[in-house]
Amino acid sequence: MRVREPAVLPDPGGAVVRFDYVQEGPDLTALSLVVRFRDPAVEVRDARVAAAGTVVRTGVWTTRDGALVCLVGTPLGRSPIPRSGAFEILVAPPAELTGSLRVHGSALRPGLAGGRPAHACGDREVRFAAGRVDPVAGRRPAVRLCLAVDTEAYSRFSAPEAERAQRRFADLLTDVRRVVGVDDDETGLQPSGDGLFTVLPPGVDESVVIPGVVDGLRSGLVRINRGLGERARLRLRVAMHRGHVALAANGWIGSAVTTVHRLLDSEVLRRALRETPTADFALVVSDVLYRDVIVDGYPNLDPDRFASVTAEVPAKRFAETAWLYLPEG
């Protein structure tokens, strides 16, 4: 088990102290993080475990001595937890955040006599100095590239199937961000179970990022879906737009946020994916992105593969020119 040095991220409610973890040994059935801040005046407002693209709020509590405990999984369970994730603690913005943390994991070992499971436990304690936080940084309005992705026909899944689909979905989008070279610490991620809204860092090179996202989705979905049956196959609707956005108390705001979600929900995009069963995803981009970036023909993104369409959501009185792309089957 490896836990990175904590990062302090701005948040509308103060600051988030984030501890990313990665499993390096056997699968764990439970993982807990016990955090003690040196300053007793530090006000903890919320805590959560983010793993496999979802946020788990259960298993978070404060002990009598003021330590904060975050738990994911079941110590005596049989199901492994995601091999990577993060503990996130929302605090009021003090000058500095220092303290210690103890990581404790529980792993299922081969059964003993009679087939009963046994658990091996281990822990590790480190001290941290998370440094100062600027509660305003990262929340300033800016023009940013927005990406919205949604899973087709997600409601068909049973609970275990949905868990597997979410894990595949989250791993895919994580890989795509890594391939295009964006920094997650500067990226806004707003998960919704079957989807993810992403606000890319300010100033990214769109001529690199947009083709990289398309190529990453194409190759990643081929890899994920290889060997899966039709029911388990992951198929996505994808929309991209650029505009002026800001982070508010409960998520991202701005007309660009509304537009990219209208594009994602448009009937022309839904119909394109529905009527092209060989495609793993369908993409729609706004007219401004097509004319500013895609039309110039950057590598791996042929502008002739895009078709001009009218993206409409009548119930929202939305209708705009957009450009539709389907990968070659």
mmCIF file of C-alpha atoms in Angstrom:
data_model
loop_
_atom_site.group_PDB
_atom_site.id
_atom_site.type_symbol
_atom_site.label_atom_id
_atom_site.label_comp_id
_atom_site.label_asym_id
_atom_site.label_seq_id
_atom_site.Cartn_x
_atom_site.Cartn_y
_atom_site.Cartn_z
ATOM 1 C CA MET A 1 0.000 0.000 0.000
ATOM 2 C CA ARG A 2 1.323 3.409 -0.975
ATOM 3 C CA VAL A 3 -0.191 6.717 0.156
ATOM 4 C CA ARG A 4 1.068 9.885 -1.486
ATOM 5 C CA GLU A 5 1.957 13.000 0.413
ATOM 6 C CA PRO A 6 -1.280 14.931 0.886
ATOM 7 C CA ALA A 7 -2.308 17.647 -1.528
ATOM 8 C CA VAL A 8 -4.316 20.668 -0.442
ATOM 9 C CA LEU A 9 -6.902 21.698 -2.997
ATOM 10 C CA PRO A 10 -9.147 24.773 -2.956
ATOM 11 C CA ASP A 11 -12.843 24.075 -2.417
ATOM 12 C CA PRO A 12 -15.926 26.284 -2.167
ATOM 13 C CA GLY A 13 -16.323 25.135 1.458
ATOM 14 C CA GLY A 14 -12.717 25.815 2.473
ATOM 15 C CA ALA A 15 -9.995 23.364 1.455
ATOM 16 C CA VAL A 16 -9.713 19.660 0.669
ATOM 17 C CA VAL A 17 -6.829 17.637 2.091
ATOM 18 C CA ARG A 18 -6.492 14.725 -0.340
ATOM 19 C CA PHE A 19 -4.548 11.523 0.331
ATOM 20 C CA ASP A 20 -4.280 9.370 -2.829
ATOM 21 C CA TYR A 21 -3.697 5.663 -2.241
ATOM 22 C CA VAL A 22 -2.570 2.837 -4.530
ATOM 23 C CA GLN A 23 -2.483 -0.852 -3.614
ATOM 24 C CA GLU A 24 0.811 -2.524 -4.399
ATOM 25 C CA GLY A 25 0.270 -5.935 -2.800
ATOM 26 C CA PRO A 26 -2.652 -8.358 -2.586
ATOM 27 C CA ASP A 27 -6.225 -7.167 -2.948
ATOM 28 C CA LEU A 28 -7.572 -5.518 0.191
ATOM 29 C CA THR A 29 -11.084 -5.963 1.524
ATOM 30 C CA ALA A 30 -10.867 -2.831 3.676
ATOM 31 C CA LEU A 31 -8.699 0.231 4.074
ATOM 32 C CA SER A 32 -8.861 2.881 6.756
ATOM 33 C CA LEU A 33 -7.070 6.185 7.193
ATOM 34 C CA VAL A 34 -6.775 7.768 10.625
ATOM 35 C CA VAL A 35 -5.852 11.459 10.468
ATOM 36 C CA ARG A 36 -4.829 13.653 13.388
ATOM 37 C CA PHE A 37 -4.309 17.365 12.799
ATOM 38 C CA ARG A 38 -1.747 19.011 15.035
ATOM 39 C CA ASP A 39 -3.868 22.115 15.505
ATOM 40 C CA PRO A 40 -7.015 21.231 17.513
ATOM 41 C CA ALA A 41 -8.712 24.299 16.046
ATOM 42 C CA VAL A 42 -8.801 22.759 12.554
ATOM 43 C CA GLU A 43 -12.492 22.443 11.676
ATOM 44 C CA VAL A 44 -13.368 19.304 9.733
ATOM 45 C CA ARG A 45 -16.554 19.916 7.766
ATOM 46 C CA ASP A 46 -16.837 16.690 5.761
ATOM 47 C CA ALA A 47 -14.896 13.616 4.694
ATOM 48 C CA ARG A 48 -15.305 11.019 2.005
ATOM 49 C CA VAL A 49 -13.600 8.204 0.153
ATOM 50 C CA ALA A 50 -13.419 8.595 -3.627
ATOM 51 C CA ALA A 51 -12.743 5.368 -5.501
ATOM 52 C CA ALA A 52 -13.606 3.943 -8.919
ATOM 53 C CA GLY A 53 -15.267 7.172 -9.973
ATOM 54 C CA THR A 54 -17.722 7.252 -7.056
ATOM 55 C CA VAL A 55 -17.836 8.986 -3.699
ATOM 56 C CA VAL A 56 -18.432 6.827 -0.620
ATOM 57 C CA ARG A 57 -19.603 8.744 2.435
ATOM 58 C CA THR A 58 -20.267 5.801 4.722
ATOM 59 C CA GLY A 59 -17.619 4.798 7.211
ATOM 60 C CA VAL A 60 -16.399 8.287 8.144
ATOM 61 C CA TRP A 61 -16.359 9.351 11.786
ATOM 62 C CA THR A 62 -14.449 11.266 14.462
ATOM 63 C CA THR A 63 -13.016 9.562 17.537
ATOM 64 C CA ARG A 64 -13.145 10.927 21.070
ATOM 65 C CA ASP A 65 -9.563 12.148 20.862
ATOM 66 C CA GLY A 66 -10.323 14.166 17.738
ATOM 67 C CA ALA A 67 -8.892 11.799 15.118
ATOM 68 C CA LEU A 68 -10.777 11.452 11.862
ATOM 69 C CA VAL A 69 -11.300 7.909 10.555
ATOM 70 C CA CYS A 70 -12.208 7.172 6.915
ATOM 71 C CA LEU A 71 -13.082 3.578 6.007
ATOM 72 C CA VAL A 72 -13.725 1.953 2.640
ATOM 73 C CA GLY A 73 -14.727 -1.693 2.372
ATOM 74 C CA THR A 74 -15.513 -4.261 5.070
ATOM 75 C CA PRO A 75 -12.682 -5.587 7.286
ATOM 76 C CA LEU A 76 -14.177 -9.101 7.430
ATOM 77 C CA GLY A 77 -15.624 -9.019 3.919
ATOM 78 C CA ARG A 78 -14.761 -11.071 0.876
ATOM 79 C CA SER A 79 -15.046 -8.457 -1.880
ATOM 80 C CA PRO A 80 -11.915 -6.452 -2.788
ATOM 81 C CA ILE A 81 -12.011 -2.665 -2.726
ATOM 82 C CA PRO A 82 -10.791 -0.568 -5.697
ATOM 83 C CA ARG A 83 -7.012 -0.741 -5.993
ATOM 84 C CA SER A 84 -6.709 3.024 -6.142
ATOM 85 C CA GLY A 85 -8.659 5.969 -4.794
ATOM 86 C CA ALA A 86 -8.411 8.893 -2.434
ATOM 87 C CA PHE A 87 -9.399 9.991 1.032
ATOM 88 C CA GLU A 88 -10.664 13.576 0.919
ATOM 89 C CA ILE A 89 -11.162 15.718 4.022
ATOM 90 C CA LEU A 90 -12.943 19.063 3.746
ATOM 91 C CA VAL A 91 -11.734 21.577 6.302
ATOM 92 C CA ALA A 92 -12.203 25.268 7.000
ATOM 93 C CA PRO A 93 -9.175 27.101 5.518
ATOM 94 C CA PRO A 94 -6.617 27.529 8.335
ATOM 95 C CA ALA A 95 -3.131 28.932 7.724
ATOM 96 C CA GLU A 96 -1.407 25.527 7.784
ATOM 97 C CA LEU A 97 -2.385 21.871 7.890
ATOM 98 C CA THR A 98 0.050 19.544 9.644
ATOM 99 C CA GLY A 99 -0.379 16.305 11.534
ATOM 100 C CA SER A 100 -0.062 12.554 11.162
ATOM 101 C CA LEU A 101 -1.909 9.736 9.464
ATOM 102 C CA ARG A 102 -2.087 6.007 9.988
ATOM 103 C CA VAL A 103 -3.008 3.665 7.143
ATOM 104 C CA HIS A 104 -4.502 0.292 8.016
ATOM 105 C CA GLY A 105 -5.397 -2.410 5.475
ATOM 106 C CA SER A 106 -7.110 -5.789 5.687
ATOM 107 C CA ALA A 107 -6.426 -8.455 3.039
ATOM 108 C CA LEU A 108 -8.203 -11.757 2.467
ATOM 109 C CA ARG A 109 -5.811 -14.706 2.544
ATOM 110 C CA PRO A 110 -6.455 -18.230 1.209
ATOM 111 C CA GLY A 111 -8.898 -20.124 3.402
ATOM 112 C CA LEU A 112 -7.842 -22.089 6.457
ATOM 113 C CA ALA A 113 -9.000 -25.603 7.277
ATOM 114 C CA GLY A 114 -12.687 -25.883 6.543
ATOM 115 C CA GLY A 115 -12.483 -23.158 3.914
ATOM 116 C CA ARG A 116 -12.877 -20.275 6.368
ATOM 117 C CA PRO A 117 -11.271 -16.999 5.266
ATOM 118 C CA ALA A 118 -8.432 -15.432 7.214
ATOM 119 C CA HIS A 119 -7.393 -11.799 7.162
ATOM 120 C CA ALA A 120 -3.935 -10.288 7.294
ATOM 121 C CA CYS A 121 -3.727 -6.739 8.644
ATOM 122 C CA GLY A 122 -1.021 -4.143 8.543
ATOM 123 C CA ASP A 123 -0.629 -0.451 9.181
ATOM 124 C CA ARG A 124 1.748 2.428 8.561
ATOM 125 C CA GLU A 125 2.042 5.844 10.186
ATOM 126 C CA VAL A 126 3.571 8.949 8.610
ATOM 127 C CA ARG A 127 3.655 12.622 9.457
ATOM 128 C CA PHE A 128 2.579 15.235 6.951
ATOM 129 C CA ALA A 129 2.814 18.970 6.440
ATOM 130 C CA ALA A 130 0.252 19.839 3.829
ATOM 131 C CA GLY A 131 1.273 23.482 3.753
ATOM 132 C CA ARG A 132 -0.755 26.584 3.153
ATOM 133 C CA VAL A 133 -3.918 26.873 1.151
ATOM 134 C CA ASP A 134 -5.261 29.681 -0.951
ATOM 135 C CA PRO A 135 -9.061 29.306 -0.655
ATOM 136 C CA VAL A 136 -9.516 31.372 -3.827
ATOM 137 C CA ALA A 137 -7.026 29.633 -6.168
ATOM 138 C CA GLY A 138 -8.631 27.277 -8.651
ATOM 139 C CA ARG A 139 -12.074 28.869 -8.253
ATOM 140 C CA ARG A 140 -11.464 31.958 -10.326
ATOM 141 C CA PRO A 141 -13.618 32.083 -13.463
ATOM 142 C CA ALA A 142 -11.737 31.180 -16.633
ATOM 143 C CA VAL A 143 -12.263 29.934 -20.179
ATOM 144 C CA ARG A 144 -11.783 26.164 -20.023
ATOM 145 C CA LEU A 145 -12.324 23.092 -22.150
ATOM 146 C CA CYS A 146 -15.258 20.991 -20.902
ATOM 147 C CA LEU A 147 -15.828 17.269 -21.443
ATOM 148 C CA ALA A 148 -19.058 15.446 -20.569
ATOM 149 C CA VAL A 149 -19.315 11.646 -20.825
ATOM 150 C CA ASP A 150 -22.267 9.367 -20.102
ATOM 151 C CA THR A 151 -22.818 5.588 -20.229
ATOM 152 C CA GLU A 152 -25.430 4.339 -22.675
ATOM 153 C CA ALA A 153 -28.366 2.364 -21.204
ATOM 154 C CA TYR A 154 -26.859 2.316 -17.706
ATOM 155 C CA SER A 155 -30.203 1.383 -16.131
ATOM 156 C CA ARG A 156 -29.965 -2.110 -17.657
ATOM 157 C CA PHE A 157 -27.275 -3.091 -15.145
ATOM 158 C CA SER A 158 -27.891 -4.910 -11.888
ATOM 159 C CA ALA A 159 -26.033 -3.518 -8.866
ATOM 160 C CA PRO A 160 -22.976 -5.811 -9.293
ATOM 161 C CA GLU A 161 -22.931 -5.101 -13.035
ATOM 162 C CA ALA A 162 -23.149 -1.348 -12.372
ATOM 163 C CA GLU A 163 -20.206 -1.559 -9.986
ATOM 164 C CA ARG A 164 -18.092 -3.264 -12.638
ATOM 165 C CA ALA A 165 -19.234 -0.808 -15.313
ATOM 166 C CA GLN A 166 -18.378 2.158 -13.089
ATOM 167 C CA ARG A 167 -14.920 0.767 -12.419
ATOM 168 C CA ARG A 168 -14.263 0.284 -16.132
ATOM 169 C CA PHE A 169 -15.620 3.759 -16.853
ATOM 170 C CA ALA A 170 -13.544 5.475 -14.155
ATOM 171 C CA ASP A 171 -10.342 3.638 -15.119
ATOM 172 C CA LEU A 172 -10.869 4.553 -18.772
ATOM 173 C CA LEU A 173 -11.285 8.285 -18.087
ATOM 174 C CA THR A 174 -8.313 8.256 -15.704
ATOM 175 C CA ASP A 175 -6.177 6.671 -18.424
ATOM 176 C CA VAL A 176 -7.376 9.227 -20.986
ATOM 177 C CA ARG A 177 -6.403 12.151 -18.738
ATOM 178 C CA ARG A 178 -3.006 10.584 -18.120
ATOM 179 C CA VAL A 179 -2.380 10.016 -21.829
ATOM 180 C CA VAL A 180 -3.203 13.602 -22.790
ATOM 181 C CA GLY A 181 -1.018 14.880 -19.947
ATOM 182 C CA VAL A 182 -3.462 16.905 -17.857
ATOM 183 C CA ASP A 183 -2.859 17.433 -14.145
ATOM 184 C CA ASP A 184 -5.706 16.030 -12.060
ATOM 185 C CA ASP A 185 -4.931 18.544 -9.306
ATOM 186 C CA GLU A 186 -5.908 21.324 -11.729
ATOM 187 C CA THR A 187 -8.828 19.443 -13.271
ATOM 188 C CA GLY A 188 -12.431 19.705 -12.112
ATOM 189 C CA LEU A 189 -14.064 16.264 -11.853
ATOM 190 C CA GLN A 190 -17.795 15.980 -11.178
ATOM 191 C CA PRO A 191 -18.852 12.280 -11.176
ATOM 192 C CA SER A 192 -22.465 11.112 -11.442
ATOM 193 C CA GLY A 193 -22.211 7.329 -11.226
ATOM 194 C CA ASP A 194 -22.900 6.591 -14.888
ATOM 195 C CA GLY A 195 -21.138 9.730 -16.127
ATOM 196 C CA LEU A 196 -18.402 12.246 -15.544
ATOM 197 C CA PHE A 197 -18.206 15.971 -16.190
ATOM 198 C CA THR A 198 -14.629 17.216 -16.525
ATOM 199 C CA VAL A 199 -13.328 20.784 -16.640
ATOM 200 C CA LEU A 200 -9.807 20.675 -18.063
ATOM 201 C CA PRO A 201 -7.040 22.923 -16.660
ATOM 202 C CA PRO A 202 -6.788 26.466 -18.000
ATOM 203 C CA GLY A 203 -4.524 26.929 -20.995
ATOM 204 C CA VAL A 204 -4.377 23.333 -22.238
ATOM 205 C CA ASP A 205 -3.312 22.881 -25.855
ATOM 206 C CA GLU A 206 -6.625 21.902 -27.442
ATOM 207 C CA SER A 207 -4.896 20.774 -30.631
ATOM 208 C CA VAL A 208 -3.240 18.065 -28.522
ATOM 209 C CA VAL A 209 -5.916 17.362 -25.910
ATOM 210 C CA ILE A 210 -8.953 16.977 -28.187
ATOM 211 C CA PRO A 211 -7.346 14.436 -30.583
ATOM 212 C CA GLY A 212 -5.786 12.738 -27.554
ATOM 213 C CA VAL A 213 -9.147 12.348 -25.825
ATOM 214 C CA VAL A 214 -10.757 10.916 -28.960
ATOM 215 C CA ASP A 215 -7.885 8.503 -29.588
ATOM 216 C CA GLY A 216 -7.763 7.506 -25.908
ATOM 217 C CA LEU A 217 -11.480 6.743 -25.840
ATOM 218 C CA ARG A 218 -11.269 4.791 -29.078
ATOM 219 C CA SER A 219 -8.352 2.565 -28.083
ATOM 220 C CA GLY A 220 -9.428 2.279 -24.448
ATOM 221 C CA LEU A 221 -12.938 1.100 -25.272
ATOM 222 C CA VAL A 222 -11.618 -1.458 -27.762
ATOM 223 C CA ARG A 223 -9.417 -2.849 -24.996
ATOM 224 C CA ILE A 224 -12.177 -2.807 -22.342
ATOM 225 C CA ASN A 225 -14.859 -4.362 -24.522
ATOM 226 C CA ARG A 226 -12.685 -7.115 -25.932
ATOM 227 C CA GLY A 227 -14.196 -10.370 -24.703
ATOM 228 C CA LEU A 228 -17.250 -8.777 -23.048
ATOM 229 C CA GLY A 229 -20.764 -9.839 -23.958
ATOM 230 C CA GLU A 230 -23.223 -7.370 -25.448
ATOM 231 C CA ARG A 231 -24.892 -6.715 -22.088
ATOM 232 C CA ALA A 232 -21.613 -5.838 -20.345
ATOM 233 C CA ARG A 233 -20.168 -3.826 -23.228
ATOM 234 C CA LEU A 234 -19.351 -0.218 -22.330
ATOM 235 C CA ARG A 235 -20.676 2.361 -24.834
ATOM 236 C CA LEU A 236 -20.460 6.099 -24.275
ATOM 237 C CA ARG A 237 -21.977 9.396 -25.358
ATOM 238 C CA VAL A 238 -19.368 12.167 -25.330
ATOM 239 C CA ALA A 239 -19.655 15.950 -25.708
ATOM 240 C CA MET A 240 -17.012 18.705 -25.772
ATOM 241 C CA HIS A 241 -17.276 22.486 -25.600
ATOM 242 C CA ARG A 242 -15.206 25.440 -24.472
ATOM 243 C CA GLY A 243 -16.339 28.466 -22.475
ATOM 244 C CA HIS A 244 -16.241 30.638 -19.384
ATOM 245 C CA VAL A 245 -16.855 28.602 -16.214
ATOM 246 C CA ALA A 246 -16.432 28.955 -12.449
ATOM 247 C CA LEU A 247 -16.646 26.657 -9.438
ATOM 248 C CA ALA A 248 -19.552 27.448 -7.118
ATOM 249 C CA ALA A 249 -20.902 25.944 -3.887
ATOM 250 C CA ASN A 250 -22.275 22.775 -5.473
ATOM 251 C CA GLY A 251 -20.425 22.377 -8.762
ATOM 252 C CA TRP A 252 -19.405 24.192 -11.933
ATOM 253 C CA ILE A 253 -21.464 27.036 -13.356
ATOM 254 C CA GLY A 254 -21.546 29.012 -16.601
ATOM 255 C CA SER A 255 -23.282 28.833 -19.955
ATOM 256 C CA ALA A 256 -20.569 26.479 -21.247
ATOM 257 C CA VAL A 257 -21.510 23.957 -18.539
ATOM 258 C CA THR A 258 -25.150 24.079 -19.625
ATOM 259 C CA THR A 259 -24.270 23.850 -23.323
ATOM 260 C CA VAL A 260 -22.007 20.804 -23.048
ATOM 261 C CA HIS A 261 -24.677 18.921 -21.103
ATOM 262 C CA ARG A 262 -27.342 19.875 -23.655
ATOM 263 C CA LEU A 263 -25.065 18.537 -26.392
ATOM 264 C CA LEU A 264 -24.628 15.336 -24.392
ATOM 265 C CA ASP A 265 -28.402 14.938 -24.017
ATOM 266 C CA SER A 266 -29.273 15.837 -27.616
ATOM 267 C CA GLU A 267 -31.360 13.352 -29.591
ATOM 268 C CA VAL A 268 -28.963 13.469 -32.546
ATOM 269 C CA LEU A 269 -26.162 12.081 -30.363
ATOM 270 C CA ARG A 270 -28.375 9.466 -28.715
ATOM 271 C CA ARG A 271 -29.728 8.348 -32.087
ATOM 272 C CA ALA A 272 -26.251 8.158 -33.645
ATOM 273 C CA LEU A 273 -25.040 5.740 -30.980
ATOM 274 C CA ARG A 274 -28.285 3.771 -30.998
ATOM 275 C CA GLU A 275 -28.279 3.346 -34.774
ATOM 276 C CA THR A 276 -24.569 2.484 -35.044
ATOM 277 C CA PRO A 277 -24.187 -0.722 -33.005
ATOM 278 C CA THR A 278 -20.565 -1.217 -34.094
ATOM 279 C CA ALA A 279 -19.477 2.096 -32.488
ATOM 280 C CA ASP A 280 -18.166 2.091 -28.907
ATOM 281 C CA PHE A 281 -18.871 5.801 -28.555
ATOM 282 C CA ALA A 282 -20.381 8.795 -30.307
ATOM 283 C CA LEU A 283 -18.944 12.293 -29.933
ATOM 284 C CA VAL A 284 -20.488 15.698 -30.522
ATOM 285 C CA VAL A 285 -18.454 18.913 -30.348
ATOM 286 C CA SER A 286 -19.651 22.481 -30.389
ATOM 287 C CA ASP A 287 -19.379 24.563 -33.544
ATOM 288 C CA VAL A 288 -16.735 26.816 -31.947
ATOM 289 C CA LEU A 289 -14.452 23.849 -31.187
ATOM 290 C CA TYR A 290 -14.821 22.439 -34.661
ATOM 291 C CA ARG A 291 -14.014 25.761 -36.367
ATOM 292 C CA ASP A 292 -11.228 26.778 -33.963
ATOM 293 C CA VAL A 293 -9.429 23.440 -33.657
ATOM 294 C CA ILE A 294 -10.716 20.391 -35.498
ATOM 295 C CA VAL A 295 -11.068 21.939 -38.958
ATOM 296 C CA ASP A 296 -7.282 22.450 -39.100
ATOM 297 C CA GLY A 297 -6.773 18.681 -39.340
ATOM 298 C CA TYR A 298 -4.529 17.836 -36.412
ATOM 299 C CA PRO A 299 -3.077 14.286 -36.246
ATOM 300 C CA ASN A 300 -5.510 11.453 -35.505
ATOM 301 C CA LEU A 301 -8.553 13.699 -35.986
ATOM 302 C CA ASP A 302 -9.746 14.027 -39.578
ATOM 303 C CA PRO A 303 -12.233 16.936 -39.897
ATOM 304 C CA ASP A 304 -13.934 15.109 -42.771
ATOM 305 C CA ARG A 305 -15.038 12.470 -40.276
ATOM 306 C CA PHE A 306 -17.271 15.070 -38.589
ATOM 307 C CA ALA A 307 -20.799 15.752 -39.870
ATOM 308 C CA SER A 308 -22.633 19.016 -39.275
ATOM 309 C CA VAL A 309 -25.830 18.437 -37.250
ATOM 310 C CA THR A 310 -28.393 20.381 -35.269
ATOM 311 C CA ALA A 311 -28.208 19.339 -31.614
ATOM 312 C CA GLU A 312 -31.627 19.821 -30.036
ATOM 313 C CA VAL A 313 -33.176 19.331 -26.618
ATOM 314 C CA PRO A 314 -36.710 20.637 -27.207
ATOM 315 C CA ALA A 315 -37.768 20.409 -23.563
ATOM 316 C CA LYS A 316 -34.928 22.815 -22.694
ATOM 317 C CA ARG A 317 -35.488 25.038 -25.741
ATOM 318 C CA PHE A 318 -31.970 24.240 -26.894
ATOM 319 C CA ALA A 319 -30.925 24.011 -30.548
ATOM 320 C CA GLU A 320 -27.412 24.689 -31.830
ATOM 321 C CA THR A 321 -25.188 23.711 -34.732
ATOM 322 C CA ALA A 322 -22.712 21.022 -33.672
ATOM 323 C CA TRP A 323 -20.458 18.392 -35.244
ATOM 324 C CA LEU A 324 -20.942 14.649 -34.882
ATOM 325 C CA TYR A 325 -18.143 12.068 -34.938
ATOM 326 C CA LEU A 326 -18.369 8.275 -34.931
ATOM 327 C CA PRO A 327 -15.226 6.094 -34.802
ATOM 328 C CA GLU A 328 -14.644 3.740 -37.680
ATOM 329 C CA GLY A 329 -15.940 0.270 -36.871
#
